[in-house]
Amino acid sequence: MATLLSCFSLIVFAFGSLVRLRFAKSSVTADLCFATHTLRSSVTGVALANPEYEAGGSLWHSMSDEELLRRASAVPRAVESRRKAKVAFMFLTRGGIPFRVLWERFFRGHDGLFSVYIHASPDGEEEPPEDSVFYRRRIPSKPVEWGRPSMLDAERRLLANALLDASNERFVLLSESCIPLFDFPTVYDYLIGSALSFVSSFDDPRKAGRGRYSRRMHPTVTSAEWRKGSQWFEVQRGLAVGIVSDRRYYPVFREHCRPPCYVDEHYLPTVVAKLAPGLNANRSVTWVDWSRGGSHPATYKRRDVSLRLMFARKFEASALGRLLLIADAAKRWNWH
């Protein structure tokens, strides 16, 4: 069974438990942000949230990346107590959402508790139906190359757009190959109830870890501070503001971390470990299976789908039919 479980990349929201979990909401301190002396925004005042963002309207706008990041850097670092906190689900995709039907079941009946954002190829698929939670949720996007700084640019672009909704408290990065296997209330309660962010960060002594460090990053980032981790993160609002506000570390990574250094595997793990280690659970929400070797994690097909899964990636679109059958059978998920 252990071998079977290791064949799946899992996004684990409840420490591997299959029972439904309820968590009391933790108090969020004012320290849930990067150190202000290094990442303070130069923008004065607070950008007003776009009403359409909060009402679920179109996310399209004409702002440049610079203007977008400037506005997002100036938003409040915590959700006001009068607002109902939401979880922002940010999809970094190469095209459409092949598991759209499964996600729509996951979100159904929970309006007002989540937001959806899609960064897709500019020449991506057509708009989904108007009754879909993905309708008009694509943000202005740019081409992304695997392993290149453009990948990190896309992640920051997603975070910045999501921060413009003043009700978004938690921010989850997902791909088009991710699927939800816990019900929405379990995921929501776990994330909103946590005072920590979930960013994998570790010191990898191998060539694929420390071997990617460039001395040209010194002294901004030293070799002792260099970290590696999963691309797939989940962060609290204050930390998200810190990421889009960064003007010190991001340029160094963009300039000196290029293949075989993959910036999406090193930037956030290094910066979070350097500036906010006490605010991080130091684990990703994604448990990726690299046991098959290569530059990408295992991809799972129809024959790999079973009831042993929780919240997983990386799946091919061919698995959708069987996944829907499992979702129908799993009444404990309360997916109607």
PDB file of N, CA and C in Angstrom, residues 40-43 46-47 67-76 160 240-242 244-246:
ATOM      1  N   ARG A  40       8.981  47.006   2.310  1.00  0.00           N
ATOM      2  CA  ARG A  40       7.946  48.028   2.409  1.00  0.00           C
ATOM      3  C   ARG A  40       7.676  48.639   1.038  1.00  0.00           C
ATOM      4  N   SER A  41       6.387  48.781   0.697  1.00  0.00           N
ATOM      5  CA  SER A  41       6.040  49.381  -0.589  1.00  0.00           C
ATOM      6  C   SER A  41       6.324  50.873  -0.565  1.00  0.00           C
ATOM      7  N   SER A  42       6.740  51.392  -1.704  1.00  0.00           N
ATOM      8  CA  SER A  42       6.988  52.830  -1.820  1.00  0.00           C
ATOM      9  C   SER A  42       5.715  53.586  -2.152  1.00  0.00           C
ATOM     10  N   VAL A  43       4.616  52.841  -2.331  1.00  0.00           N
ATOM     11  CA  VAL A  43       3.355  53.476  -2.690  1.00  0.00           C
ATOM     12  C   VAL A  43       2.701  54.037  -1.438  1.00  0.00           C
ATOM     13  N   VAL A  46      -3.658  53.422   0.294  1.00  0.00           N
ATOM     14  CA  VAL A  46      -4.111  52.051   0.083  1.00  0.00           C
ATOM     15  C   VAL A  46      -4.962  51.993  -1.166  1.00  0.00           C
ATOM     16  N   ALA A  47      -4.614  51.077  -2.074  1.00  0.00           N
ATOM     17  CA  ALA A  47      -5.393  50.942  -3.301  1.00  0.00           C
ATOM     18  C   ALA A  47      -6.776  50.406  -2.984  1.00  0.00           C
ATOM     19  N   GLU A  67       2.186  48.431 -12.721  1.00  0.00           N
ATOM     20  CA  GLU A  67       1.078  49.094 -12.036  1.00  0.00           C
ATOM     21  C   GLU A  67       0.312  48.116 -11.166  1.00  0.00           C
ATOM     22  N   LEU A  68       0.097  46.905 -11.678  1.00  0.00           N
ATOM     23  CA  LEU A  68      -0.613  45.880 -10.916  1.00  0.00           C
ATOM     24  C   LEU A  68       0.117  45.566  -9.620  1.00  0.00           C
ATOM     25  N   LEU A  69       1.414  45.323  -9.692  1.00  0.00           N
ATOM     26  CA  LEU A  69       2.191  45.002  -8.499  1.00  0.00           C
ATOM     27  C   LEU A  69       2.230  46.180  -7.536  1.00  0.00           C
ATOM     28  N   ARG A  70       2.264  47.391  -8.061  1.00  0.00           N
ATOM     29  CA  ARG A  70       2.270  48.581  -7.213  1.00  0.00           C
ATOM     30  C   ARG A  70       0.963  48.687  -6.434  1.00  0.00           C
ATOM     31  N   ARG A  71      -0.148  48.451  -7.099  1.00  0.00           N
ATOM     32  CA  ARG A  71      -1.444  48.499  -6.415  1.00  0.00           C
ATOM     33  C   ARG A  71      -1.562  47.390  -5.381  1.00  0.00           C
ATOM     34  N   ALA A  72      -1.135  46.176  -5.769  1.00  0.00           N
ATOM     35  CA  ALA A  72      -1.251  45.047  -4.853  1.00  0.00           C
ATOM     36  C   ALA A  72      -0.342  45.208  -3.639  1.00  0.00           C
ATOM     37  N   SER A  73       0.769  45.907  -3.806  1.00  0.00           N
ATOM     38  CA  SER A  73       1.692  46.131  -2.696  1.00  0.00           C
ATOM     39  C   SER A  73       1.107  47.050  -1.638  1.00  0.00           C
ATOM     40  N   ALA A  74       0.098  47.829  -2.005  1.00  0.00           N
ATOM     41  CA  ALA A  74      -0.455  48.833  -1.101  1.00  0.00           C
ATOM     42  C   ALA A  74      -1.753  48.403  -0.432  1.00  0.00           C
ATOM     43  N   VAL A  75      -2.227  47.199  -0.699  1.00  0.00           N
ATOM     44  CA  VAL A  75      -3.492  46.764  -0.110  1.00  0.00           C
ATOM     45  C   VAL A  75      -3.291  46.381   1.352  1.00  0.00           C
ATOM     46  N   PRO A  76      -4.363  46.334   2.143  1.00  0.00           N
ATOM     47  CA  PRO A  76      -4.242  45.909   3.544  1.00  0.00           C
ATOM     48  C   PRO A  76      -3.666  44.501   3.646  1.00  0.00           C
ATOM     49  N   ALA A 160      -0.991  39.101  -7.235  1.00  0.00           N
ATOM     50  CA  ALA A 160      -1.328  40.525  -7.271  1.00  0.00           C
ATOM     51  C   ALA A 160      -2.790  40.735  -7.629  1.00  0.00           C
ATOM     52  N   ALA A 240       1.498  37.118   1.163  1.00  0.00           N
ATOM     53  CA  ALA A 240       1.248  37.385  -0.259  1.00  0.00           C
ATOM     54  C   ALA A 240       1.588  38.831  -0.613  1.00  0.00           C
ATOM     55  N   VAL A 241       1.232  39.765   0.259  1.00  0.00           N
ATOM     56  CA  VAL A 241       1.578  41.172   0.019  1.00  0.00           C
ATOM     57  C   VAL A 241       3.096  41.342   0.000  1.00  0.00           C
ATOM     58  N   GLY A 242       3.775  40.648   0.908  1.00  0.00           N
ATOM     59  CA  GLY A 242       5.227  40.720   0.931  1.00  0.00           C
ATOM     60  C   GLY A 242       5.862  40.221  -0.350  1.00  0.00           C
ATOM     61  N   VAL A 244       4.564  40.160  -3.493  1.00  0.00           N
ATOM     62  CA  VAL A 244       4.391  41.081  -4.623  1.00  0.00           C
ATOM     63  C   VAL A 244       5.087  42.414  -4.376  1.00  0.00           C
ATOM     64  N   SER A 245       5.420  42.711  -3.115  1.00  0.00           N
ATOM     65  CA  SER A 245       6.095  43.970  -2.783  1.00  0.00           C
ATOM     66  C   SER A 245       7.609  43.882  -2.928  1.00  0.00           C
ATOM     67  N   ASP A 246       8.123  42.678  -3.077  1.00  0.00           N
ATOM     68  CA  ASP A 246       9.570  42.462  -3.049  1.00  0.00           C
ATOM     69  C   ASP A 246      10.280  43.184  -4.183  1.00  0.00           C
TER      70      ASP A 246
END
